[in-house]
PDB file of C-alpha atoms in Angstrom:
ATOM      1  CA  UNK A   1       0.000   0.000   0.000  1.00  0.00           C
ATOM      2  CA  UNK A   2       1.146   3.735  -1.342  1.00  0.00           C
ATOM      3  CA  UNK A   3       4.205   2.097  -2.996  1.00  0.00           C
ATOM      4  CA  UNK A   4       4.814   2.085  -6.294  1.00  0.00           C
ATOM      5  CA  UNK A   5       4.522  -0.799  -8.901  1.00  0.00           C
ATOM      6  CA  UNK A   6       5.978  -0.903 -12.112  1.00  0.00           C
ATOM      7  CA  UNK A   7       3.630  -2.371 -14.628  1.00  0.00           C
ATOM      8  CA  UNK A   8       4.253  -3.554 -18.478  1.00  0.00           C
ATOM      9  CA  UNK A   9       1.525  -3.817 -21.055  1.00  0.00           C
ATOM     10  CA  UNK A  10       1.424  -5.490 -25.011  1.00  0.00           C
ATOM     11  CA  UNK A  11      -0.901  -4.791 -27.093  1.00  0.00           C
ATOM     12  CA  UNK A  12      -1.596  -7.375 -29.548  1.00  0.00           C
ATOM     13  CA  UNK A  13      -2.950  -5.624 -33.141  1.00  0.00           C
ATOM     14  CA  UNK A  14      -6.412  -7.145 -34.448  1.00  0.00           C
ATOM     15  CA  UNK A  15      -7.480  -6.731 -37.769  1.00  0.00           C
ATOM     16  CA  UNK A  16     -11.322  -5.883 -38.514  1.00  0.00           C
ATOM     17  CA  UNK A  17     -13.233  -6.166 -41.514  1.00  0.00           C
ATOM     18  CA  UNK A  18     -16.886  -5.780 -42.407  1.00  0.00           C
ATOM     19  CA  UNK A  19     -17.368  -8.819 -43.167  1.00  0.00           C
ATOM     20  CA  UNK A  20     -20.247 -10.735 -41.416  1.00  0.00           C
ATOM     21  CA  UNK A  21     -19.587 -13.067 -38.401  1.00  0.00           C
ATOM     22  CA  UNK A  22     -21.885 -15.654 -37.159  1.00  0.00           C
ATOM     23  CA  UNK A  23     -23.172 -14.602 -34.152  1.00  0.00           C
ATOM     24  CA  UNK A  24     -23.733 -17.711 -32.003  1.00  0.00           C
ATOM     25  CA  UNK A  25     -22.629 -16.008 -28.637  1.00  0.00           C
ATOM     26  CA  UNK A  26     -21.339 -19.513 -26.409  1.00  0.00           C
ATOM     27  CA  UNK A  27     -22.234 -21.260 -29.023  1.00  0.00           C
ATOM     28  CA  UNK A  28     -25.714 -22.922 -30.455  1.00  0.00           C
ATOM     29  CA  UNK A  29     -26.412 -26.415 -28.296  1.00  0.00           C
ATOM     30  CA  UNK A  30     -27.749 -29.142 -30.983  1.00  0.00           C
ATOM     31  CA  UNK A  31     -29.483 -31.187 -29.055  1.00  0.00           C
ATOM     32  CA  UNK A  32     -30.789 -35.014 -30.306  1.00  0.00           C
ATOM     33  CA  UNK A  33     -33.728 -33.584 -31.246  1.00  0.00           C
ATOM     34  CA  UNK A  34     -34.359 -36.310 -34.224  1.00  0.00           C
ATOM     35  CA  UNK A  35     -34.915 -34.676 -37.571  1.00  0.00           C
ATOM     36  CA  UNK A  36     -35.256 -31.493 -36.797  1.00  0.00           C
ATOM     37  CA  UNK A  37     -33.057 -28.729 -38.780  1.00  0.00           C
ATOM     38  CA  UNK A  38     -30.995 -26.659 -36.669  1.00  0.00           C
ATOM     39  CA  UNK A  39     -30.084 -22.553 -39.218  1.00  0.00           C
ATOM     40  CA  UNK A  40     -27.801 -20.147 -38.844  1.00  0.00           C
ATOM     41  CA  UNK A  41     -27.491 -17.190 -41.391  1.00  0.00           C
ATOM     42  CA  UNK A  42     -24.632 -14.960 -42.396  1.00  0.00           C
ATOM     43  CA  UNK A  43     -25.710 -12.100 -44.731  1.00  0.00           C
ATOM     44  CA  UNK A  44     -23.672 -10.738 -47.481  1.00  0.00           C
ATOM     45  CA  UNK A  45     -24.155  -7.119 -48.389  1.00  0.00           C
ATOM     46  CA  UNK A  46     -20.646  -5.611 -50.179  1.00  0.00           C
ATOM     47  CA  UNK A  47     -20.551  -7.790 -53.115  1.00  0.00           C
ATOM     48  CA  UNK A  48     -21.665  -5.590 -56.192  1.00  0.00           C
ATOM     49  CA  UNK A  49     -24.647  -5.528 -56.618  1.00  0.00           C
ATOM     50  CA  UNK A  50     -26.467  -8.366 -59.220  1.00  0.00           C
ATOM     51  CA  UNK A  51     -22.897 -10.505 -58.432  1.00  0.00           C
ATOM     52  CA  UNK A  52     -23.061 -14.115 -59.011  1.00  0.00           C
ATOM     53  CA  UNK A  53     -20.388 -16.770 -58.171  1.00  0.00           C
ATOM     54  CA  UNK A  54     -19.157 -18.129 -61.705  1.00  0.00           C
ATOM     55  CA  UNK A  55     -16.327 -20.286 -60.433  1.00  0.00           C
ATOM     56  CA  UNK A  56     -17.027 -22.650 -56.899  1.00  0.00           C
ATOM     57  CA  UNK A  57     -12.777 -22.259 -56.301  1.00  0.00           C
ATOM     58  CA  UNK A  58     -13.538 -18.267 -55.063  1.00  0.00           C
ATOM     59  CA  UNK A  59     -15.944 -19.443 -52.377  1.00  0.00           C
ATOM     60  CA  UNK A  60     -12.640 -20.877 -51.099  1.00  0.00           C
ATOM     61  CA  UNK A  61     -14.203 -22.375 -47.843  1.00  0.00           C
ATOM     62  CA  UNK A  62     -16.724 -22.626 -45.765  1.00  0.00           C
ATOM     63  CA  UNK A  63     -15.554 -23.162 -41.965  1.00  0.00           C
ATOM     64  CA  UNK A  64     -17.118 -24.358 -38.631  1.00  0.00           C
ATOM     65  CA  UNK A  65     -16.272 -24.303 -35.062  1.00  0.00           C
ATOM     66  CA  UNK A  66     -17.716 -27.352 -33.898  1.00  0.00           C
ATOM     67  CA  UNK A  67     -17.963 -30.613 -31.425  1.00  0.00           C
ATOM     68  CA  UNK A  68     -20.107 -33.532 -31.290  1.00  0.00           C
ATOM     69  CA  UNK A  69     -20.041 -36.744 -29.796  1.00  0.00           C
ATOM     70  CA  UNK A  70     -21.505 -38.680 -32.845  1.00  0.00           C
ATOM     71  CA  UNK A  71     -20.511 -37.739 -36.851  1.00  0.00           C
ATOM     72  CA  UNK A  72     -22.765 -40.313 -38.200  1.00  0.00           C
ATOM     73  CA  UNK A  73     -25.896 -38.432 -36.608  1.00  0.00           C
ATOM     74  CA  UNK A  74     -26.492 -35.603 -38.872  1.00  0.00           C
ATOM     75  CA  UNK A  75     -26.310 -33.679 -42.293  1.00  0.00           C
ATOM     76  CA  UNK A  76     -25.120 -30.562 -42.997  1.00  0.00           C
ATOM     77  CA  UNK A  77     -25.318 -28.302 -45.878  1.00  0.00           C
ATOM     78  CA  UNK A  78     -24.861 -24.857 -46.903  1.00  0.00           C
ATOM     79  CA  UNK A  79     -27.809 -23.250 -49.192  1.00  0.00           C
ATOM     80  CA  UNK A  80     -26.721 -19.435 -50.870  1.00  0.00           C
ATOM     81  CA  UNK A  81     -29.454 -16.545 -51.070  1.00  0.00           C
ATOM     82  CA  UNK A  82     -31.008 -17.950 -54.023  1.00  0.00           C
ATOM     83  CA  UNK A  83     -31.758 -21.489 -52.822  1.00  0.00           C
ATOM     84  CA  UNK A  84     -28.765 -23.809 -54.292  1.00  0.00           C
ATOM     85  CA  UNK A  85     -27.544 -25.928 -51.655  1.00  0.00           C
ATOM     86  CA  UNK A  86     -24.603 -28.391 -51.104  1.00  0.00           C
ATOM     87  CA  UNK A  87     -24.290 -31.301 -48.871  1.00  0.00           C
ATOM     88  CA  UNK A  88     -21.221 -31.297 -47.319  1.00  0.00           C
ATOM     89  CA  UNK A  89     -21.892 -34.206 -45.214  1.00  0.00           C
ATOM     90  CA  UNK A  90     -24.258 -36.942 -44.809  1.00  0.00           C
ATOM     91  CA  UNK A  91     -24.290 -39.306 -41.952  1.00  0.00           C
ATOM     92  CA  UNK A  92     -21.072 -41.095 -42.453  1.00  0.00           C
ATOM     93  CA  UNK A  93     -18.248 -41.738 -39.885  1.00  0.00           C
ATOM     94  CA  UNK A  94     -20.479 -43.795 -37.165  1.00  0.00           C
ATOM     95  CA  UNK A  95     -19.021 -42.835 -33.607  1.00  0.00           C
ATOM     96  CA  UNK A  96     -16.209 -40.574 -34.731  1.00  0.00           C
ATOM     97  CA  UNK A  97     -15.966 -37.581 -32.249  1.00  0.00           C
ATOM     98  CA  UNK A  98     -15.950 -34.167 -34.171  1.00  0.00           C
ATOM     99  CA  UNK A  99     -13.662 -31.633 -31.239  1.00  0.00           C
ATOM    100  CA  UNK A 100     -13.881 -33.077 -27.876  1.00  0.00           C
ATOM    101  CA  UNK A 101     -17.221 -33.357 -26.984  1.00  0.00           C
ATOM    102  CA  UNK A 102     -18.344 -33.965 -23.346  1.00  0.00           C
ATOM    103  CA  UNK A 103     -20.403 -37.485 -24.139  1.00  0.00           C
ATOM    104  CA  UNK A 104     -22.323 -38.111 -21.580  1.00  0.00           C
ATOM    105  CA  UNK A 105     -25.904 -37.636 -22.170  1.00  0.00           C
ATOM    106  CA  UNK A 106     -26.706 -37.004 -18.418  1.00  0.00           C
ATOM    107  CA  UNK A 107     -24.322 -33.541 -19.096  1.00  0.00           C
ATOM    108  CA  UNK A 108     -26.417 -33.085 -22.848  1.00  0.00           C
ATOM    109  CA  UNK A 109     -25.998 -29.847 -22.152  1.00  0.00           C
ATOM    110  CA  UNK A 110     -22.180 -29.092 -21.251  1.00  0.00           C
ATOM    111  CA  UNK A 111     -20.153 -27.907 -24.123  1.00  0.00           C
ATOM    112  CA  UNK A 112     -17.081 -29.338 -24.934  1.00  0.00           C
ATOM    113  CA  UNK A 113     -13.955 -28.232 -27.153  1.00  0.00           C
ATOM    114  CA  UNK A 114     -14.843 -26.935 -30.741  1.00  0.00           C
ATOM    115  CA  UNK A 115     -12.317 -27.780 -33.151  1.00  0.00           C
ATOM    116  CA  UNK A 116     -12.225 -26.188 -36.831  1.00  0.00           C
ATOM    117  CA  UNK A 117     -13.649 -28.036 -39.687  1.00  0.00           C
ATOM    118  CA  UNK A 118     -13.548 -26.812 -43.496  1.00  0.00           C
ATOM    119  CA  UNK A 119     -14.711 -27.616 -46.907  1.00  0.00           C
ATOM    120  CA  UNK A 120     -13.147 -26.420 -49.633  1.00  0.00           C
ATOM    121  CA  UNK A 121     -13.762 -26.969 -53.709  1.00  0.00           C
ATOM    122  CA  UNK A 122      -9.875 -27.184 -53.895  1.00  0.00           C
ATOM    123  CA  UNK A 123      -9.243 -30.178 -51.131  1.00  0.00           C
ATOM    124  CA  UNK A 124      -8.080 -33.494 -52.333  1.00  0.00           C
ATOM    125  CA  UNK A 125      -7.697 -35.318 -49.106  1.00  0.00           C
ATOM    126  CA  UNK A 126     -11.053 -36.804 -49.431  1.00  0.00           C
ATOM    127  CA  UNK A 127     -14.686 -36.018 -47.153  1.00  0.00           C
ATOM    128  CA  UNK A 128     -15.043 -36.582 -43.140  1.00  0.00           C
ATOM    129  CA  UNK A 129     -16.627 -39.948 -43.612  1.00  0.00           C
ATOM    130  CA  UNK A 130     -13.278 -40.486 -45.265  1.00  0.00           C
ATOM    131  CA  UNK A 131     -11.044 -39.521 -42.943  1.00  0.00           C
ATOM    132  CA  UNK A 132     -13.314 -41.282 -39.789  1.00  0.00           C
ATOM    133  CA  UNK A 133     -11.398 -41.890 -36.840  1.00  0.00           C
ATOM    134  CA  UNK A 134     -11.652 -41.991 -32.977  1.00  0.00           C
ATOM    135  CA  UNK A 135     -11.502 -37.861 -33.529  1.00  0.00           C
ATOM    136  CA  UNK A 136     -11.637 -36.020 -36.824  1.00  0.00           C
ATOM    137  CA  UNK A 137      -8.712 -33.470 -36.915  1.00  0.00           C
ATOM    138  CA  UNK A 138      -8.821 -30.286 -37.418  1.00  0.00           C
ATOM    139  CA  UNK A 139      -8.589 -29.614 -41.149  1.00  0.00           C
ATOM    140  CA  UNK A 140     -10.439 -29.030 -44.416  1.00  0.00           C
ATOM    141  CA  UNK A 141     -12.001 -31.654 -46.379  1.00  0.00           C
ATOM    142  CA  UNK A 142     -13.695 -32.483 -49.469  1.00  0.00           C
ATOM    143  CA  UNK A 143     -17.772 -31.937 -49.341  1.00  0.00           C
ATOM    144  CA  UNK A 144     -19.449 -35.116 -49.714  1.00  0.00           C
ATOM    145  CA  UNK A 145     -21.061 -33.056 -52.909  1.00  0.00           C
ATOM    146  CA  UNK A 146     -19.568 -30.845 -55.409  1.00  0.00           C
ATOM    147  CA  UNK A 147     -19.033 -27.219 -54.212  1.00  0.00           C
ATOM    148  CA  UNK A 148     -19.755 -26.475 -58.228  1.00  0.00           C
ATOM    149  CA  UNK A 149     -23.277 -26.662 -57.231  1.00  0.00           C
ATOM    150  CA  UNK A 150     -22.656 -22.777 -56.121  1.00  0.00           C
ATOM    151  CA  UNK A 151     -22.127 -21.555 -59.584  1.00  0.00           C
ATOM    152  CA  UNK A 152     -24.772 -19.020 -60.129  1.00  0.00           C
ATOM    153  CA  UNK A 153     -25.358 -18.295 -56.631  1.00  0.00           C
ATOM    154  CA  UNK A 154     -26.213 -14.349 -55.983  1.00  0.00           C
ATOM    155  CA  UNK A 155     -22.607 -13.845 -53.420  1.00  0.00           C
ATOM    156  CA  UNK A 156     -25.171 -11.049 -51.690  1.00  0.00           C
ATOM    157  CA  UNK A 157     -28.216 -12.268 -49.611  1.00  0.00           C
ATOM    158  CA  UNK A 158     -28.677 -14.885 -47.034  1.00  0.00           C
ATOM    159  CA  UNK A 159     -26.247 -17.896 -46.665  1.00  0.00           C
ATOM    160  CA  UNK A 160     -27.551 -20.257 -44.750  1.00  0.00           C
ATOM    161  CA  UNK A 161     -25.922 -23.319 -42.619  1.00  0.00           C
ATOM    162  CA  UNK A 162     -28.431 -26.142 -41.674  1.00  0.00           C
ATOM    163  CA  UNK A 163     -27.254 -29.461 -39.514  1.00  0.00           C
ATOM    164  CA  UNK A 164     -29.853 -31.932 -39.350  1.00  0.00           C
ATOM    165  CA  UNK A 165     -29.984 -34.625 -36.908  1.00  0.00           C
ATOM    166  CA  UNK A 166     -31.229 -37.734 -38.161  1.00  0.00           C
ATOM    167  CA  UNK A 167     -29.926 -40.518 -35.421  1.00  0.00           C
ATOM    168  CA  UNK A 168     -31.493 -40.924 -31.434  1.00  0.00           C
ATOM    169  CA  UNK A 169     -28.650 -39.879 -28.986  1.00  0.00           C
ATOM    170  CA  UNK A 170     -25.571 -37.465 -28.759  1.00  0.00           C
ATOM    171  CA  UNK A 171     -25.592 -34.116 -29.184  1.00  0.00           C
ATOM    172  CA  UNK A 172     -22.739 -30.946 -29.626  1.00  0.00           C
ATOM    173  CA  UNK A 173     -22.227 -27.361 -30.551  1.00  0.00           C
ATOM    174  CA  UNK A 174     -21.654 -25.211 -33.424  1.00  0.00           C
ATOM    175  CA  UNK A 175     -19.159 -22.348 -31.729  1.00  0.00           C
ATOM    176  CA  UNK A 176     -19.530 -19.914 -35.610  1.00  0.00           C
ATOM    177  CA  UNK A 177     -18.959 -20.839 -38.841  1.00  0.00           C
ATOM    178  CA  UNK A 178     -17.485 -18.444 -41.800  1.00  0.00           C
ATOM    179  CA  UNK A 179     -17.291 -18.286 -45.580  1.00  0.00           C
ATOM    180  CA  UNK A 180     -14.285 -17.161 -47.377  1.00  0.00           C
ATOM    181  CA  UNK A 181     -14.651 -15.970 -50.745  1.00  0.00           C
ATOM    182  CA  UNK A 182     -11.694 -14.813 -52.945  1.00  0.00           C
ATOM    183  CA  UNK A 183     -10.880 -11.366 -52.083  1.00  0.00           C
ATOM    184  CA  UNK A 184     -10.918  -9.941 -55.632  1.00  0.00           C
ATOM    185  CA  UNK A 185     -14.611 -11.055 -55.456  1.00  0.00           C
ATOM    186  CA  UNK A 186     -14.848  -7.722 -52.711  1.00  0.00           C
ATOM    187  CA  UNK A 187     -15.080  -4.399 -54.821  1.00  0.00           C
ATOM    188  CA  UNK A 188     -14.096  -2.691 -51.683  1.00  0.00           C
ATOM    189  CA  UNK A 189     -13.475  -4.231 -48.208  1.00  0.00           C
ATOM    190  CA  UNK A 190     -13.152  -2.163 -44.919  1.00  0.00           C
ATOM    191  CA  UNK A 191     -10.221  -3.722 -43.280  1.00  0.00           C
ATOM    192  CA  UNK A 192      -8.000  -1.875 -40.734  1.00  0.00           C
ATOM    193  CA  UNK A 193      -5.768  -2.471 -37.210  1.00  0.00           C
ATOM    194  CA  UNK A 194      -6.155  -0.720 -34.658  1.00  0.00           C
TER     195      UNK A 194
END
């Protein structure tokens, strides 16, 4: 008390851009609530305006945060503002742990540790049902269906990523998910440090 302490700070420099962010706070629980379809939106408003994607290799990846004690449970797709969708996975894998899930059904509700999880039109090291193990690493992965299926998608609107469960028992979280899109597809991105 009433001497003085010598105190050292770092700052460590974010970048921001204006680009949208899913905004899933914690983190959106999926319960095993059997066939129902669990949305989250992201929408897209400094694209030009009328601009379609004409090539599926500049929506270079769309990303998830994500755990679950149970990859053969559900499907998951991604459907741009105009209605195209593409499975990126269906149900395969059985009991292979996506993050490090907390599976214990009496704690449904306790999140575990999201791990990150891309698809991109450009990966060659085949899909998650591919790649099952005891946990799926971290990486990104061929979707179970073509990412060409974007082609003509309007790049502003609402994207939309739905997981459906369709198997009784386990459950996880989705902690956000992003798209990234070639940046010469932005006519003029906001992006600065402070």
């Amino acid at each position: 008390f009433g001497q003085p302490v010598d105190l050292s700070v770092q700052s460590i420099p974010t970048v921001w851009n204006e680009l949208p962010e899913s905004q899933l706070g914690d983190g959106l629980f999926l319960p095993d609530n059997v066939g129902e379809m669990f949305t989250t939106d992201l929408c897209y408003t400094m694209f030009e305006p009328g601009a379609i994607l004409l090539n599926s290799s500049l929506l270079e990846g769309f990303c998830m945060n994500f755990e679950h004690s149970y990859m053969g449970d559900f499907v998951i797709q991604l459907t741009c503002p105009n209605g195209q969708s593409v499975v990126v996975h269906e149900q395969g894998g059985a009991g292979t742990y996506l993050g490090e899930p907390v599976d214990d059904d009496s704690q449904a509700n306790v999140q575990g540790v999201c791990y990150n999880y891309c698809w991109s039109p450009i990966a060659t090291n085949g899909t998650w049902a591919d790649n099952a193990t005891g946990t799926l690493p971290s990486g990104t992965y061929e979707s179970l269906n073509p990412m060409s299926g974007f082609v003509g998608c309007e790049l502003n609107g609402t994207w939309t990523f739905t997981v459906t469960d369709l198997w009784g028992s386990d459950n996880g979280y989705i902690c956000n998910w992003t798209l990234d899109f070639d940046p010469s597809l932005f006519p003029s991105l906001t992006i600065f440090t402070p």
